[in-house]
């Protein structure tokens, strides 16, 4: 299983980059985890759009879903050009979609809802989902393959109930929206670096990847702040960063 960071930014992308987006590859399958602003441009550095088989969208905030509509247009065009054989399977965290939903099934893509406690066996990977603590319905995901575990928290504020989902993950991709001196991260539905360090200390992952990064301050200092509570490996997410599990 290979994971490539496409976009590490929260809220909006920096010039030429992207907000939340990750490319997961396993058994020939190419899967998107979130499709934020700029992701559609960046992912084409690594795969052709018609090669994507599945997309998982954690929640409906723009920095996680902004490029999904354009991806559906690409699927439609590729289907008309006979470049896409099978429709893209899109799973969005939350209740079933309706006819008025801006993201709904169309030629080239099929939209489904996914809920907490759902479990999939997808392309030889076990997927399970957990509800996070955010302004809107938001799902984190745990993916297990060949005794290796990847956890993506999506957006959330700190709560000890997250520990059991993150426990002993080989790679924990965790939102780190604020620096340690910002004590009210919870009111925004996010975590600061000290809370991330606390979560990592209790969950004991093999590697922590800090993502959903702020646009102010020195983001490198987030690593040092997390390390005040957690002694394991801490990495700052950046576009193009690759992890093999």
PDB file of N, CA and C in Angstrom, residues 179-243:
ATOM      1  N   UNK A 179      -1.107  25.997  16.270  1.00  0.00           N
ATOM      2  CA  UNK A 179       0.084  25.887  17.110  1.00  0.00           C
ATOM      3  C   UNK A 179      -0.329  25.741  18.579  1.00  0.00           C
ATOM      4  N   UNK A 180       0.645  25.390  19.393  1.00  0.00           N
ATOM      5  CA  UNK A 180       0.375  25.085  20.795  1.00  0.00           C
ATOM      6  C   UNK A 180      -0.205  26.271  21.561  1.00  0.00           C
ATOM      7  N   UNK A 181       0.158  27.483  21.169  1.00  0.00           N
ATOM      8  CA  UNK A 181      -0.288  28.649  21.935  1.00  0.00           C
ATOM      9  C   UNK A 181      -1.736  29.046  21.627  1.00  0.00           C
ATOM     10  N   UNK A 182      -2.368  28.352  20.689  1.00  0.00           N
ATOM     11  CA  UNK A 182      -3.773  28.615  20.395  1.00  0.00           C
ATOM     12  C   UNK A 182      -4.599  27.576  21.152  1.00  0.00           C
ATOM     13  N   UNK A 183      -5.137  27.990  22.266  1.00  0.00           N
ATOM     14  CA  UNK A 183      -5.761  27.062  23.193  1.00  0.00           C
ATOM     15  C   UNK A 183      -7.217  26.735  22.858  1.00  0.00           C
ATOM     16  N   UNK A 184      -7.824  27.498  21.972  1.00  0.00           N
ATOM     17  CA  UNK A 184      -9.251  27.305  21.704  1.00  0.00           C
ATOM     18  C   UNK A 184      -9.502  26.597  20.374  1.00  0.00           C
ATOM     19  N   UNK A 185      -8.591  25.701  19.974  1.00  0.00           N
ATOM     20  CA  UNK A 185      -8.766  24.981  18.711  1.00  0.00           C
ATOM     21  C   UNK A 185     -10.083  24.222  18.677  1.00  0.00           C
ATOM     22  N   UNK A 186     -10.514  23.751  19.830  1.00  0.00           N
ATOM     23  CA  UNK A 186     -11.742  22.957  19.917  1.00  0.00           C
ATOM     24  C   UNK A 186     -12.950  23.714  19.359  1.00  0.00           C
ATOM     25  N   UNK A 187     -13.025  25.002  19.601  1.00  0.00           N
ATOM     26  CA  UNK A 187     -14.194  25.751  19.156  1.00  0.00           C
ATOM     27  C   UNK A 187     -14.275  25.840  17.637  1.00  0.00           C
ATOM     28  N   UNK A 188     -13.165  25.587  16.962  1.00  0.00           N
ATOM     29  CA  UNK A 188     -13.146  25.576  15.499  1.00  0.00           C
ATOM     30  C   UNK A 188     -13.285  24.156  14.933  1.00  0.00           C
ATOM     31  N   UNK A 189     -13.380  23.165  15.828  1.00  0.00           N
ATOM     32  CA  UNK A 189     -13.471  21.787  15.372  1.00  0.00           C
ATOM     33  C   UNK A 189     -12.151  21.214  14.924  1.00  0.00           C
ATOM     34  N   UNK A 190     -11.046  21.707  15.509  1.00  0.00           N
ATOM     35  CA  UNK A 190      -9.715  21.270  15.109  1.00  0.00           C
ATOM     36  C   UNK A 190      -8.828  21.035  16.330  1.00  0.00           C
ATOM     37  N   UNK A 191      -7.610  20.587  16.071  1.00  0.00           N
ATOM     38  CA  UNK A 191      -6.651  20.336  17.139  1.00  0.00           C
ATOM     39  C   UNK A 191      -5.455  21.256  17.016  1.00  0.00           C
ATOM     40  N   UNK A 192      -4.846  21.558  18.162  1.00  0.00           N
ATOM     41  CA  UNK A 192      -3.542  22.225  18.135  1.00  0.00           C
ATOM     42  C   UNK A 192      -2.450  21.170  18.295  1.00  0.00           C
ATOM     43  N   UNK A 193      -1.209  21.591  18.158  1.00  0.00           N
ATOM     44  CA  UNK A 193      -0.086  20.647  18.133  1.00  0.00           C
ATOM     45  C   UNK A 193       0.096  19.901  19.450  1.00  0.00           C
ATOM     46  N   UNK A 194      -0.202  20.543  20.576  1.00  0.00           N
ATOM     47  CA  UNK A 194      -0.066  19.867  21.859  1.00  0.00           C
ATOM     48  C   UNK A 194      -1.098  18.753  21.998  1.00  0.00           C
ATOM     49  N   UNK A 195      -2.293  19.007  21.498  1.00  0.00           N
ATOM     50  CA  UNK A 195      -3.329  17.967  21.529  1.00  0.00           C
ATOM     51  C   UNK A 195      -2.969  16.814  20.605  1.00  0.00           C
ATOM     52  N   UNK A 196      -2.385  17.120  19.459  1.00  0.00           N
ATOM     53  CA  UNK A 196      -1.913  16.065  18.557  1.00  0.00           C
ATOM     54  C   UNK A 196      -0.845  15.224  19.250  1.00  0.00           C
ATOM     55  N   UNK A 197       0.071  15.883  19.943  1.00  0.00           N
ATOM     56  CA  UNK A 197       1.099  15.160  20.677  1.00  0.00           C
ATOM     57  C   UNK A 197       0.519  14.278  21.765  1.00  0.00           C
ATOM     58  N   UNK A 198      -0.502  14.766  22.425  1.00  0.00           N
ATOM     59  CA  UNK A 198      -1.174  13.983  23.463  1.00  0.00           C
ATOM     60  C   UNK A 198      -1.860  12.759  22.866  1.00  0.00           C
ATOM     61  N   UNK A 199      -2.563  12.955  21.739  1.00  0.00           N
ATOM     62  CA  UNK A 199      -3.208  11.836  21.064  1.00  0.00           C
ATOM     63  C   UNK A 199      -2.174  10.801  20.632  1.00  0.00           C
ATOM     64  N   UNK A 200      -1.067  11.270  20.045  1.00  0.00           N
ATOM     65  CA  UNK A 200      -0.032  10.360  19.574  1.00  0.00           C
ATOM     66  C   UNK A 200       0.612   9.607  20.734  1.00  0.00           C
ATOM     67  N   UNK A 201       0.838  10.276  21.844  1.00  0.00           N
ATOM     68  CA  UNK A 201       1.434   9.626  23.014  1.00  0.00           C
ATOM     69  C   UNK A 201       0.572   8.470  23.490  1.00  0.00           C
ATOM     70  N   UNK A 202      -0.738   8.674  23.518  1.00  0.00           N
ATOM     71  CA  UNK A 202      -1.642   7.646  24.028  1.00  0.00           C
ATOM     72  C   UNK A 202      -1.948   6.569  22.982  1.00  0.00           C
ATOM     73  N   UNK A 203      -1.919   6.924  21.705  1.00  0.00           N
ATOM     74  CA  UNK A 203      -2.239   5.957  20.651  1.00  0.00           C
ATOM     75  C   UNK A 203      -1.017   5.167  20.188  1.00  0.00           C
ATOM     76  N   UNK A 204       0.178   5.728  20.377  1.00  0.00           N
ATOM     77  CA  UNK A 204       1.443   5.052  20.069  1.00  0.00           C
ATOM     78  C   UNK A 204       1.553   4.568  18.617  1.00  0.00           C
ATOM     79  N   UNK A 205       1.331   5.439  17.635  1.00  0.00           N
ATOM     80  CA  UNK A 205       1.524   5.040  16.238  1.00  0.00           C
ATOM     81  C   UNK A 205       3.009   4.929  15.901  1.00  0.00           C
ATOM     82  N   UNK A 206       3.303   4.256  14.794  1.00  0.00           N
ATOM     83  CA  UNK A 206       4.690   4.143  14.369  1.00  0.00           C
ATOM     84  C   UNK A 206       5.217   5.447  13.803  1.00  0.00           C
ATOM     85  N   UNK A 207       4.367   6.173  13.104  1.00  0.00           N
ATOM     86  CA  UNK A 207       4.759   7.439  12.488  1.00  0.00           C
ATOM     87  C   UNK A 207       3.558   8.372  12.492  1.00  0.00           C
ATOM     88  N   UNK A 208       3.808   9.639  12.788  1.00  0.00           N
ATOM     89  CA  UNK A 208       2.756  10.653  12.778  1.00  0.00           C
ATOM     90  C   UNK A 208       3.037  11.636  11.643  1.00  0.00           C
ATOM     91  N   UNK A 209       2.032  11.861  10.811  1.00  0.00           N
ATOM     92  CA  UNK A 209       2.144  12.805   9.702  1.00  0.00           C
ATOM     93  C   UNK A 209       1.197  13.965   9.985  1.00  0.00           C
ATOM     94  N   UNK A 210       1.744  15.160  10.137  1.00  0.00           N
ATOM     95  CA  UNK A 210       0.953  16.338  10.457  1.00  0.00           C
ATOM     96  C   UNK A 210       0.424  16.962   9.173  1.00  0.00           C
ATOM     97  N   UNK A 211      -0.891  17.199   9.119  1.00  0.00           N
ATOM     98  CA  UNK A 211      -1.498  17.725   7.910  1.00  0.00           C
ATOM     99  C   UNK A 211      -2.581  18.734   8.268  1.00  0.00           C
ATOM    100  N   UNK A 212      -3.327  19.228   7.253  1.00  0.00           N
ATOM    101  CA  UNK A 212      -4.319  20.291   7.445  1.00  0.00           C
ATOM    102  C   UNK A 212      -3.634  21.483   8.117  1.00  0.00           C
ATOM    103  N   UNK A 213      -2.563  21.924   7.497  1.00  0.00           N
ATOM    104  CA  UNK A 213      -1.633  22.866   8.107  1.00  0.00           C
ATOM    105  C   UNK A 213      -2.130  24.304   8.040  1.00  0.00           C
ATOM    106  N   UNK A 214      -1.719  25.113   9.010  1.00  0.00           N
ATOM    107  CA  UNK A 214      -2.105  26.530   9.021  1.00  0.00           C
ATOM    108  C   UNK A 214      -1.288  27.336   8.018  1.00  0.00           C
ATOM    109  N   UNK A 215      -1.815  28.501   7.641  1.00  0.00           N
ATOM    110  CA  UNK A 215      -1.156  29.367   6.668  1.00  0.00           C
ATOM    111  C   UNK A 215      -0.357  30.488   7.338  1.00  0.00           C
ATOM    112  N   UNK A 216      -0.157  30.392   8.618  1.00  0.00           N
ATOM    113  CA  UNK A 216       0.568  31.428   9.344  1.00  0.00           C
ATOM    114  C   UNK A 216       1.601  30.750  10.241  1.00  0.00           C
ATOM    115  N   UNK A 217       2.588  31.528  10.647  1.00  0.00           N
ATOM    116  CA  UNK A 217       3.625  30.985  11.519  1.00  0.00           C
ATOM    117  C   UNK A 217       4.600  30.093  10.767  1.00  0.00           C
ATOM    118  N   UNK A 218       5.475  29.442  11.515  1.00  0.00           N
ATOM    119  CA  UNK A 218       6.476  28.532  10.962  1.00  0.00           C
ATOM    120  C   UNK A 218       5.992  27.102  11.152  1.00  0.00           C
ATOM    121  N   UNK A 219       5.468  26.490  10.093  1.00  0.00           N
ATOM    122  CA  UNK A 219       4.863  25.160  10.248  1.00  0.00           C
ATOM    123  C   UNK A 219       5.864  24.116  10.741  1.00  0.00           C
ATOM    124  N   UNK A 220       7.145  24.314  10.494  1.00  0.00           N
ATOM    125  CA  UNK A 220       8.144  23.358  10.992  1.00  0.00           C
ATOM    126  C   UNK A 220       8.127  23.262  12.513  1.00  0.00           C
ATOM    127  N   UNK A 221       7.715  24.333  13.165  1.00  0.00           N
ATOM    128  CA  UNK A 221       7.680  24.311  14.628  1.00  0.00           C
ATOM    129  C   UNK A 221       6.573  23.407  15.151  1.00  0.00           C
ATOM    130  N   UNK A 222       5.587  23.070  14.319  1.00  0.00           N
ATOM    131  CA  UNK A 222       4.552  22.133  14.731  1.00  0.00           C
ATOM    132  C   UNK A 222       5.155  20.784  15.104  1.00  0.00           C
ATOM    133  N   UNK A 223       6.159  20.370  14.359  1.00  0.00           N
ATOM    134  CA  UNK A 223       6.820  19.090  14.641  1.00  0.00           C
ATOM    135  C   UNK A 223       7.433  19.107  16.031  1.00  0.00           C
ATOM    136  N   UNK A 224       8.157  20.155  16.353  1.00  0.00           N
ATOM    137  CA  UNK A 224       8.800  20.248  17.662  1.00  0.00           C
ATOM    138  C   UNK A 224       7.772  20.324  18.786  1.00  0.00           C
ATOM    139  N   UNK A 225       6.662  20.978  18.539  1.00  0.00           N
ATOM    140  CA  UNK A 225       5.624  21.076  19.566  1.00  0.00           C
ATOM    141  C   UNK A 225       4.970  19.727  19.821  1.00  0.00           C
ATOM    142  N   UNK A 226       4.723  18.960  18.756  1.00  0.00           N
ATOM    143  CA  UNK A 226       4.164  17.610  18.929  1.00  0.00           C
ATOM    144  C   UNK A 226       5.137  16.729  19.702  1.00  0.00           C
ATOM    145  N   UNK A 227       6.429  16.879  19.423  1.00  0.00           N
ATOM    146  CA  UNK A 227       7.443  16.048  20.068  1.00  0.00           C
ATOM    147  C   UNK A 227       7.598  16.325  21.566  1.00  0.00           C
ATOM    148  N   UNK A 228       7.022  17.398  22.035  1.00  0.00           N
ATOM    149  CA  UNK A 228       7.059  17.653  23.477  1.00  0.00           C
ATOM    150  C   UNK A 228       6.247  16.611  24.244  1.00  0.00           C
ATOM    151  N   UNK A 229       5.283  15.985  23.561  1.00  0.00           N
ATOM    152  CA  UNK A 229       4.471  14.945  24.202  1.00  0.00           C
ATOM    153  C   UNK A 229       4.713  13.559  23.628  1.00  0.00           C
ATOM    154  N   UNK A 230       5.226  13.492  22.402  1.00  0.00           N
ATOM    155  CA  UNK A 230       5.327  12.215  21.695  1.00  0.00           C
ATOM    156  C   UNK A 230       6.760  12.008  21.222  1.00  0.00           C
ATOM    157  N   UNK A 231       7.332  10.856  21.540  1.00  0.00           N
ATOM    158  CA  UNK A 231       8.761  10.609  21.270  1.00  0.00           C
ATOM    159  C   UNK A 231       9.009   9.887  19.954  1.00  0.00           C
ATOM    160  N   UNK A 232       7.952   9.500  19.237  1.00  0.00           N
ATOM    161  CA  UNK A 232       8.133   8.777  17.986  1.00  0.00           C
ATOM    162  C   UNK A 232       8.423   9.694  16.811  1.00  0.00           C
ATOM    163  N   UNK A 233       8.393   9.116  15.614  1.00  0.00           N
ATOM    164  CA  UNK A 233       8.703   9.872  14.393  1.00  0.00           C
ATOM    165  C   UNK A 233       7.544  10.793  14.034  1.00  0.00           C
ATOM    166  N   UNK A 234       7.869  12.047  13.764  1.00  0.00           N
ATOM    167  CA  UNK A 234       6.868  13.044  13.376  1.00  0.00           C
ATOM    168  C   UNK A 234       7.318  13.684  12.068  1.00  0.00           C
ATOM    169  N   UNK A 235       6.408  13.734  11.102  1.00  0.00           N
ATOM    170  CA  UNK A 235       6.722  14.254   9.771  1.00  0.00           C
ATOM    171  C   UNK A 235       5.702  15.322   9.410  1.00  0.00           C
ATOM    172  N   UNK A 236       6.177  16.391   8.813  1.00  0.00           N
ATOM    173  CA  UNK A 236       5.287  17.437   8.320  1.00  0.00           C
ATOM    174  C   UNK A 236       4.860  17.082   6.893  1.00  0.00           C
ATOM    175  N   UNK A 237       3.550  17.006   6.665  1.00  0.00           N
ATOM    176  CA  UNK A 237       3.062  16.668   5.336  1.00  0.00           C
ATOM    177  C   UNK A 237       3.455  17.736   4.315  1.00  0.00           C
ATOM    178  N   UNK A 238       3.741  17.276   3.117  1.00  0.00           N
ATOM    179  CA  UNK A 238       3.977  18.196   1.989  1.00  0.00           C
ATOM    180  C   UNK A 238       3.579  17.473   0.709  1.00  0.00           C
ATOM    181  N   UNK A 239       3.227  18.238  -0.284  1.00  0.00           N
ATOM    182  CA  UNK A 239       2.805  17.645  -1.549  1.00  0.00           C
ATOM    183  C   UNK A 239       3.912  16.802  -2.144  1.00  0.00           C
ATOM    184  N   UNK A 240       3.575  15.564  -2.524  1.00  0.00           N
ATOM    185  CA  UNK A 240       4.549  14.652  -3.117  1.00  0.00           C
ATOM    186  C   UNK A 240       5.194  13.706  -2.132  1.00  0.00           C
ATOM    187  N   UNK A 241       4.960  13.899  -0.835  1.00  0.00           N
ATOM    188  CA  UNK A 241       5.519  12.999   0.170  1.00  0.00           C
ATOM    189  C   UNK A 241       4.878  11.624   0.025  1.00  0.00           C
ATOM    190  N   UNK A 242       5.692  10.563   0.039  1.00  0.00           N
ATOM    191  CA  UNK A 242       5.214   9.201  -0.214  1.00  0.00           C
ATOM    192  C   UNK A 242       5.525   8.317   0.982  1.00  0.00           C
ATOM    193  N   UNK A 243       4.548   7.473   1.340  1.00  0.00           N
ATOM    194  CA  UNK A 243       4.742   6.475   2.389  1.00  0.00           C
ATOM    195  C   UNK A 243       4.371   5.114   1.837  1.00  0.00           C
TER     196      UNK A 243
END
